[in-house]
């Protein structure tokens, strides 16, 4: 019986070897015809239909076939030098592939068979020659193999194709079978009775197994369908090389790549975000030790967009605990990350609001009590001054007491404004008129080395607020801008009507109502502020000035007044780039209701299908801008810096109709980027954007006057209108 098993095993192996030889012969014949120019392409029938492969693809698949063979494949010349070998052959010898290439094949064959092998080479017959021998591995061990040699006469110079079959396992199994034969014959008799008894049990088991196989087939079909619709990309890895061996078909819907693309070597690493690549590679490599790894990173989709991926890997062991396969699952985590970032912003806003509210409540209580004291002091000082003559020695002292009391009253008013408890007398105001009336006073307030520029908006809507409070806002902002320019500069006051939508407030984590606002912007060309300073400028008693000259209540007072009038104040500044303070106050007579998405969709005149390259170094602003443009039907390309935008433009073969770029960015500026891309794409339109106002950008010489420009923050409709305007011109 052992001999029968051994015979069947040998027959099976022989059939497999003959089948491989037949396939290899067909491949060799096809390759010969291709190399001799007899064919230009191949027609291959598959389950998915006929496919046509060109010479290049045929060579690729031929090489892929050879590399996947279980046998070694070697090409040698007439002298026995190795011209090519696959990795399996190098693995047999336990040598690096590079070391095997160029070696003499005869030096690798057992010494006693080298003469016979050389005789095979000299024969140069068209018939396939075979022999069994042994290879000498790197550590000196002899590896039993079967050699199949074919002469390739159409190569120049002629060469040989050698198929090397490792016979180690086959010989080992033969020895094991012979060793087990004696024991088996002794056990056959005993097992025969048991087999008869278990016949019915086995028949039942076979029936149940068939049912299980049928159920498995159904389950696999359901699983394939599930992988098509779920948002999670499932894949498997080789536990040794960590190469992707299988990926679910929904990868094309989630990431845009085909499964075939994902199986290419290095595909995953190549599309990792440069800043996340090293961290992700290290974390992914820990799967061998931890057996379970979770990581998050940014990954580039096929359309060029980077998204956040949450990746979870699990090592699957066999019954003995040895790694068999790694199963992974990747899901788009961008929305969750955005929600977490938004929650963080909202928590910070809430904390800041509660802190200011608490300080404001305290300041308001103190101010009210202090007002009572000042009333008494100023009242008595006034009465005493009425009684004293100007030549009285105490007269000047009383004047100083009164001045001190008035300064205290001014400080109290600031505290009350900050705490939002100051009594208001609101009325309809035209900010252009208010600024115009204050111009002379403001010019006296600033130094001679500072130029005051006033840019009033056209058809400015009114605001409903206390004129005194409006004066306080303008005065404090102008004084703050003046002090930020110790060496002189330009101070610009601008007004404009603006539309702020829900997307703007959501992006900035502000609890305000979308609608129509009037903007007051005060811009200086001074020293600017870093992020740490900007986070504290509205805190009461925070000042960057000398404690003897600054109270730290100027901007806190502005903040309190703006919030008291249901407005919002926003700061844009970078170190060395000056600063812009923007105050948004509700436009009087407007209902501050959010616009419905249907209204936006009805504005067909704002939609388009052109391609727009958006360049913005702020991730949140870039994401919001892309979403707005996508909403209006545009095709978008994204870049986070000038050099990346140049690469995106060169890689994109279609027409780019519009470049929408930030003005001030690290490295290449928006102006430099536009000039560079326009030299390559002269028909491309350009639209600049910045947190600074257009007047300031032009005054600084950053951009010429005759450009398309949109100021941050912009509303959804505002951006759409400006894009259409830029594309039409």
GROMACS .gro file of N, CA, C and O in nm, residues 284-368:
model
  340
  284UNK      N    1   0.366   5.011   1.145
  284UNK     CA    2   0.326   4.892   1.070
  284UNK      C    3   0.420   4.776   1.091
  284UNK      O    4   0.378   4.660   1.093
  285UNK      N    5   0.550   4.805   1.107
  285UNK     CA    6   0.647   4.698   1.128
  285UNK      C    7   0.637   4.632   1.264
  285UNK      O    8   0.692   4.523   1.285
  286UNK      N    9   0.566   4.696   1.358
  286UNK     CA   10   0.552   4.640   1.492
  286UNK      C   11   0.454   4.523   1.498
  286UNK      O   12   0.439   4.460   1.603
  287UNK      N   13   0.384   4.495   1.387
  287UNK     CA   14   0.284   4.388   1.388
  287UNK      C   15   0.346   4.253   1.418
  287UNK      O   16   0.283   4.167   1.481
  288UNK      N   17   0.472   4.233   1.378
  288UNK     CA   18   0.535   4.103   1.403
  288UNK      C   19   0.553   4.078   1.552
  288UNK      O   20   0.549   3.963   1.597
  289UNK      N   21   0.574   4.184   1.629
  289UNK     CA   22   0.597   4.168   1.772
  289UNK      C   23   0.469   4.180   1.854
  289UNK      O   24   0.448   4.108   1.952
  290UNK      N   25   0.380   4.268   1.813
  290UNK     CA   26   0.260   4.296   1.893
  290UNK      C   27   0.138   4.214   1.851
  290UNK      O   28   0.043   4.203   1.927
  291UNK      N   29   0.137   4.165   1.726
  291UNK     CA   30   0.026   4.086   1.673
  291UNK      C   31  -0.102   4.168   1.653
  291UNK      O   32  -0.196   4.124   1.592
  292UNK      N   33  -0.108   4.290   1.707
  292UNK     CA   34  -0.224   4.377   1.686
  292UNK      C   35  -0.176   4.522   1.692
  292UNK      O   36  -0.118   4.564   1.791
  293UNK      N   37  -0.199   4.597   1.583
  293UNK     CA   38  -0.149   4.734   1.574
  293UNK      C   39  -0.260   4.823   1.518
  293UNK      O   40  -0.331   4.784   1.426
  294UNK      N   41  -0.275   4.942   1.577
  294UNK     CA   42  -0.365   5.045   1.527
  294UNK      C   43  -0.284   5.171   1.500
  294UNK      O   44  -0.202   5.211   1.583
  295UNK      N   45  -0.308   5.234   1.386
  295UNK     CA   46  -0.236   5.357   1.353
  295UNK      C   47  -0.322   5.445   1.264
  295UNK      O   48  -0.418   5.398   1.202
  296UNK      N   49  -0.289   5.573   1.263
  296UNK     CA   50  -0.357   5.670   1.178
  296UNK      C   51  -0.253   5.751   1.102
  296UNK      O   52  -0.148   5.786   1.157
  297UNK      N   53  -0.284   5.781   0.976
  297UNK     CA   54  -0.191   5.856   0.893
  297UNK      C   55  -0.269   5.916   0.776
  297UNK      O   56  -0.385   5.881   0.751
  298UNK      N   57  -0.203   6.009   0.708
  298UNK     CA   58  -0.262   6.068   0.589
  298UNK      C   59  -0.217   5.991   0.465
  298UNK      O   60  -0.100   5.955   0.454
  299UNK      N   61  -0.314   5.966   0.375
  299UNK     CA   62  -0.287   5.883   0.258
  299UNK      C   63  -0.340   5.954   0.133
  299UNK      O   64  -0.447   6.015   0.136
  300UNK      N   65  -0.264   5.947   0.026
  300UNK     CA   66  -0.299   6.018  -0.097
  300UNK      C   67  -0.391   5.932  -0.185
  300UNK      O   68  -0.355   5.823  -0.227
  301UNK      N   69  -0.512   5.985  -0.209
  301UNK     CA   70  -0.604   5.917  -0.300
  301UNK      C   71  -0.556   5.935  -0.444
  301UNK      O   72  -0.466   6.013  -0.473
  302UNK      N   73  -0.619   5.865  -0.535
  302UNK     CA   74  -0.576   5.871  -0.674
  302UNK      C   75  -0.600   6.008  -0.734
  302UNK      O   76  -0.529   6.049  -0.827
  303UNK      N   77  -0.702   6.082  -0.681
  303UNK     CA   78  -0.728   6.216  -0.734
  303UNK      C   79  -0.634   6.321  -0.675
  303UNK      O   80  -0.650   6.441  -0.702
  304UNK      N   81  -0.538   6.278  -0.592
  304UNK     CA   82  -0.440   6.371  -0.537
  304UNK      C   83  -0.473   6.423  -0.399
  304UNK      O   84  -0.389   6.487  -0.334
  305UNK      N   85  -0.595   6.399  -0.350
  305UNK     CA   86  -0.636   6.449  -0.218
  305UNK      C   87  -0.580   6.359  -0.108
  305UNK      O   88  -0.582   6.236  -0.119
  306UNK      N   89  -0.530   6.421  -0.002
  306UNK     CA   90  -0.486   6.346   0.115
  306UNK      C   91  -0.603   6.333   0.213
  306UNK      O   92  -0.672   6.432   0.242
  307UNK      N   93  -0.625   6.212   0.263
  307UNK     CA   94  -0.728   6.189   0.363
  307UNK      C   95  -0.665   6.115   0.481
  307UNK      O   96  -0.560   6.051   0.467
  308UNK      N   97  -0.729   6.127   0.595
  308UNK     CA   98  -0.682   6.054   0.714
  308UNK      C   99  -0.734   5.911   0.709
  308UNK      O  100  -0.853   5.888   0.681
  309UNK      N  101  -0.646   5.817   0.733
  309UNK     CA  102  -0.681   5.674   0.732
  309UNK      C  103  -0.657   5.616   0.871
  309UNK      O  104  -0.553   5.641   0.934
  310UNK      N  105  -0.756   5.543   0.921
  310UNK     CA  106  -0.738   5.464   1.044
  310UNK      C  107  -0.714   5.320   1.001
  310UNK      O  108  -0.798   5.259   0.936
  311UNK      N  109  -0.597   5.268   1.035
  311UNK     CA  110  -0.554   5.136   0.989
  311UNK      C  111  -0.539   5.043   1.110
  311UNK      O  112  -0.474   5.081   1.209
  312UNK      N  113  -0.598   4.925   1.101
  312UNK     CA  114  -0.587   4.826   1.209
  312UNK      C  115  -0.539   4.694   1.150
  312UNK      O  116  -0.596   4.645   1.052
  313UNK      N  117  -0.433   4.639   1.206
  313UNK     CA  118  -0.374   4.515   1.157
  313UNK      C  119  -0.380   4.409   1.266
  313UNK      O  120  -0.357   4.438   1.384
  314UNK      N  121  -0.406   4.284   1.225
  314UNK     CA  122  -0.416   4.172   1.317
  314UNK      C  123  -0.341   4.053   1.258
  314UNK      O  124  -0.366   4.012   1.145
  315UNK      N  125  -0.247   3.998   1.335
  315UNK     CA  126  -0.172   3.880   1.291
  315UNK      C  127  -0.257   3.754   1.316
  315UNK      O  128  -0.310   3.735   1.425
  316UNK      N  129  -0.269   3.669   1.212
  316UNK     CA  130  -0.346   3.545   1.222
  316UNK      C  131  -0.248   3.429   1.232
  316UNK      O  132  -0.175   3.401   1.136
  317UNK      N  133  -0.242   3.357   1.346
  317UNK     CA  134  -0.149   3.244   1.361
  317UNK      C  135  -0.217   3.112   1.327
  317UNK      O  136  -0.340   3.102   1.321
  318UNK      N  137  -0.135   3.010   1.308
  318UNK     CA  138  -0.191   2.877   1.289
  318UNK      C  139  -0.209   2.811   1.426
  318UNK      O  140  -0.195   2.876   1.531
  319UNK      N  141  -0.241   2.682   1.425
  319UNK     CA  142  -0.269   2.613   1.552
  319UNK      C  143  -0.149   2.612   1.645
  319UNK      O  144  -0.165   2.605   1.768
  320UNK      N  145  -0.029   2.621   1.590
  320UNK     CA  146   0.092   2.620   1.673
  320UNK      C  147   0.140   2.760   1.710
  320UNK      O  148   0.245   2.775   1.772
  321UNK      N  149   0.065   2.860   1.668
  321UNK     CA  150   0.103   2.997   1.702
  321UNK      C  151   0.195   3.063   1.604
  321UNK      O  152   0.238   3.177   1.626
  322UNK      N  153   0.226   2.997   1.493
  322UNK     CA  154   0.314   3.057   1.393
  322UNK      C  155   0.234   3.151   1.302
  322UNK      O  156   0.121   3.119   1.264
  323UNK      N  157   0.290   3.267   1.266
  323UNK     CA  158   0.218   3.362   1.180
  323UNK      C  159   0.185   3.301   1.045
  323UNK      O  160   0.271   3.242   0.980
  324UNK      N  161   0.060   3.314   1.005
  324UNK     CA  162   0.016   3.263   0.876
  324UNK      C  163  -0.019   3.378   0.782
  324UNK      O  164   0.017   3.378   0.665
  325UNK      N  165  -0.086   3.478   0.836
  325UNK     CA  166  -0.134   3.587   0.752
  325UNK      C  167  -0.162   3.708   0.840
  325UNK      O  168  -0.187   3.695   0.960
  326UNK      N  169  -0.154   3.825   0.781
  326UNK     CA  170  -0.191   3.950   0.849
  326UNK      C  171  -0.315   4.006   0.781
  326UNK      O  172  -0.317   4.024   0.659
  327UNK      N  173  -0.418   4.031   0.860
  327UNK     CA  174  -0.542   4.088   0.808
  327UNK      C  175  -0.549   4.234   0.853
  327UNK      O  176  -0.526   4.265   0.971
  328UNK      N  177  -0.580   4.325   0.761
  328UNK     CA  178  -0.587   4.467   0.792
  328UNK      C  179  -0.717   4.527   0.745
  328UNK      O  180  -0.785   4.475   0.656
  329UNK      N  181  -0.753   4.641   0.806
  329UNK     CA  182  -0.873   4.715   0.767
  329UNK      C  183  -0.841   4.863   0.770
  329UNK      O  184  -0.791   4.915   0.869
  330UNK      N  185  -0.871   4.931   0.659
  330UNK     CA  186  -0.846   5.075   0.648
  330UNK      C  187  -0.979   5.146   0.624
  330UNK      O  188  -1.056   5.106   0.537
  331UNK      N  189  -1.000   5.252   0.701
  331UNK     CA  190  -1.125   5.329   0.688
  331UNK      C  191  -1.091   5.477   0.686
  331UNK      O  192  -0.996   5.522   0.751
  332UNK      N  193  -1.168   5.553   0.609
  332UNK     CA  194  -1.148   5.698   0.598
  332UNK      C  195  -1.187   5.763   0.731
  332UNK      O  196  -1.302   5.760   0.772
  333UNK      N  197  -1.087   5.822   0.798
  333UNK     CA  198  -1.110   5.884   0.928
  333UNK      C  199  -1.108   6.036   0.919
  333UNK      O  200  -1.102   6.104   1.022
  334UNK      N  201  -1.114   6.091   0.797
  334UNK     CA  202  -1.103   6.237   0.781
  334UNK      C  203  -1.217   6.309   0.852
  334UNK      O  204  -1.195   6.408   0.923
  335UNK      N  205  -1.340   6.260   0.834
  335UNK     CA  206  -1.454   6.328   0.894
  335UNK      C  207  -1.445   6.325   1.046
  335UNK      O  208  -1.473   6.425   1.113
  336UNK      N  209  -1.405   6.210   1.100
  336UNK     CA  210  -1.392   6.203   1.245
  336UNK      C  211  -1.283   6.296   1.296
  336UNK      O  212  -1.301   6.364   1.398
  337UNK      N  213  -1.171   6.303   1.224
  337UNK     CA  214  -1.063   6.393   1.265
  337UNK      C  215  -1.108   6.538   1.259
  337UNK      O  216  -1.077   6.617   1.348
  338UNK      N  217  -1.184   6.572   1.156
  338UNK     CA  218  -1.235   6.708   1.145
  338UNK      C  219  -1.331   6.741   1.259
  338UNK      O  220  -1.328   6.851   1.314
  339UNK      N  221  -1.415   6.642   1.294
  339UNK     CA  222  -1.509   6.664   1.403
  339UNK      C  223  -1.434   6.679   1.536
  339UNK      O  224  -1.471   6.764   1.620
  340UNK      N  225  -1.328   6.599   1.555
  340UNK     CA  226  -1.249   6.612   1.678
  340UNK      C  227  -1.180   6.747   1.684
  340UNK      O  228  -1.174   6.810   1.791
  341UNK      N  229  -1.127   6.792   1.570
  341UNK     CA  230  -1.062   6.922   1.565
  341UNK      C  231  -1.163   7.034   1.591
  341UNK      O  232  -1.135   7.130   1.663
  342UNK      N  233  -1.283   7.018   1.532
  342UNK     CA  234  -1.387   7.118   1.554
  342UNK      C  235  -1.430   7.119   1.700
  342UNK      O  236  -1.453   7.226   1.758
  343UNK      N  237  -1.441   7.000   1.759
  343UNK     CA  238  -1.478   6.993   1.900
  343UNK      C  239  -1.373   7.059   1.987
  343UNK      O  240  -1.404   7.131   2.082
  344UNK      N  241  -1.244   7.037   1.950
  344UNK     CA  242  -1.137   7.100   2.027
  344UNK      C  243  -1.147   7.253   2.019
  344UNK      O  244  -1.130   7.323   2.118
  345UNK      N  245  -1.175   7.302   1.897
  345UNK     CA  246  -1.188   7.447   1.881
  345UNK      C  247  -1.306   7.501   1.962
  345UNK      O  248  -1.295   7.605   2.027
  346UNK      N  249  -1.417   7.426   1.954
  346UNK     CA  250  -1.535   7.471   2.028
  346UNK      C  251  -1.510   7.469   2.179
  346UNK      O  252  -1.555   7.559   2.252
  347UNK      N  253  -1.440   7.367   2.226
  347UNK     CA  254  -1.408   7.361   2.369
  347UNK      C  255  -1.318   7.477   2.409
  347UNK      O  256  -1.337   7.537   2.517
  348UNK      N  257  -1.221   7.509   2.321
  348UNK     CA  258  -1.134   7.623   2.350
  348UNK      C  259  -1.213   7.753   2.349
  348UNK      O  260  -1.192   7.842   2.434
  349UNK      N  261  -1.306   7.766   2.252
  349UNK     CA  262  -1.390   7.886   2.246
  349UNK      C  263  -1.477   7.896   2.371
  349UNK      O  264  -1.494   8.004   2.429
  350UNK      N  265  -1.534   7.783   2.411
  350UNK     CA  266  -1.619   7.783   2.529
  350UNK      C  267  -1.540   7.820   2.654
  350UNK      O  268  -1.585   7.897   2.739
  351UNK      N  269  -1.420   7.762   2.664
  351UNK     CA  270  -1.335   7.794   2.779
  351UNK      C  271  -1.301   7.943   2.782
  351UNK      O  272  -1.308   8.008   2.886
  352UNK      N  273  -1.266   7.997   2.664
  352UNK     CA  274  -1.231   8.139   2.657
  352UNK      C  275  -1.352   8.225   2.692
  352UNK      O  276  -1.341   8.324   2.764
  353UNK      N  277  -1.469   8.186   2.638
  353UNK     CA  278  -1.589   8.265   2.665
  353UNK      C  279  -1.625   8.262   2.814
  353UNK      O  280  -1.660   8.364   2.873
  354UNK      N  281  -1.614   8.144   2.874
  354UNK     CA  282  -1.645   8.135   3.017
  354UNK      C  283  -1.545   8.212   3.101
  354UNK      O  284  -1.581   8.275   3.202
  355UNK      N  285  -1.418   8.207   3.059
  355UNK     CA  286  -1.317   8.281   3.133
  355UNK      C  287  -1.343   8.431   3.125
  355UNK      O  288  -1.340   8.502   3.227
  356UNK      N  289  -1.371   8.478   3.004
  356UNK     CA  290  -1.399   8.621   2.988
  356UNK      C  291  -1.528   8.661   3.058
  356UNK      O  292  -1.538   8.771   3.113
  357UNK      N  293  -1.626   8.570   3.055
  357UNK     CA  294  -1.752   8.600   3.123
  357UNK      C  295  -1.731   8.613   3.273
  357UNK      O  296  -1.785   8.704   3.338
  358UNK      N  297  -1.649   8.522   3.329
  358UNK     CA  298  -1.623   8.528   3.472
  358UNK      C  299  -1.546   8.654   3.509
  358UNK      O  300  -1.579   8.724   3.607
  359UNK      N  301  -1.443   8.684   3.428
  359UNK     CA  302  -1.366   8.806   3.456
  359UNK      C  303  -1.454   8.929   3.437
  359UNK      O  304  -1.446   9.027   3.513
  360UNK      N  305  -1.540   8.925   3.333
  360UNK     CA  306  -1.628   9.039   3.307
  360UNK      C  307  -1.726   9.062   3.421
  360UNK      O  308  -1.753   9.177   3.459
  361UNK      N  309  -1.780   8.952   3.474
  361UNK     CA  310  -1.873   8.967   3.587
  361UNK      C  311  -1.804   9.030   3.707
  361UNK      O  312  -1.857   9.122   3.772
  362UNK      N  313  -1.682   8.983   3.733
  362UNK     CA  314  -1.605   9.039   3.844
  362UNK      C  315  -1.572   9.186   3.817
  362UNK      O  316  -1.587   9.272   3.905
  363UNK      N  317  -1.526   9.214   3.693
  363UNK     CA  318  -1.489   9.352   3.659
  363UNK      C  319  -1.610   9.443   3.666
  363UNK      O  320  -1.601   9.558   3.711
  364UNK      N  321  -1.727   9.395   3.622
  364UNK     CA  322  -1.848   9.477   3.628
  364UNK      C  323  -1.886   9.513   3.771
  364UNK      O  324  -1.922   9.627   3.801
  365UNK      N  325  -1.878   9.414   3.860
  365UNK     CA  326  -1.910   9.442   4.000
  365UNK      C  327  -1.815   9.541   4.063
  365UNK      O  328  -1.856   9.636   4.134
  366UNK      N  329  -1.686   9.522   4.035
  366UNK     CA  330  -1.587   9.616   4.089
  366UNK      C  331  -1.609   9.755   4.032
  366UNK      O  332  -1.600   9.856   4.103
  367UNK      N  333  -1.637   9.761   3.899
  367UNK     CA  334  -1.654   9.892   3.835
  367UNK      C  335  -1.773   9.967   3.893
  367UNK      O  336  -1.767  10.089   3.913
  368UNK      N  337  -1.882   9.898   3.918
  368UNK     CA  338  -1.999   9.965   3.975
  368UNK      C  339  -1.968  10.023   4.113
  368UNK      O  340  -2.004  10.138   4.144
   0.00000   0.00000   0.00000
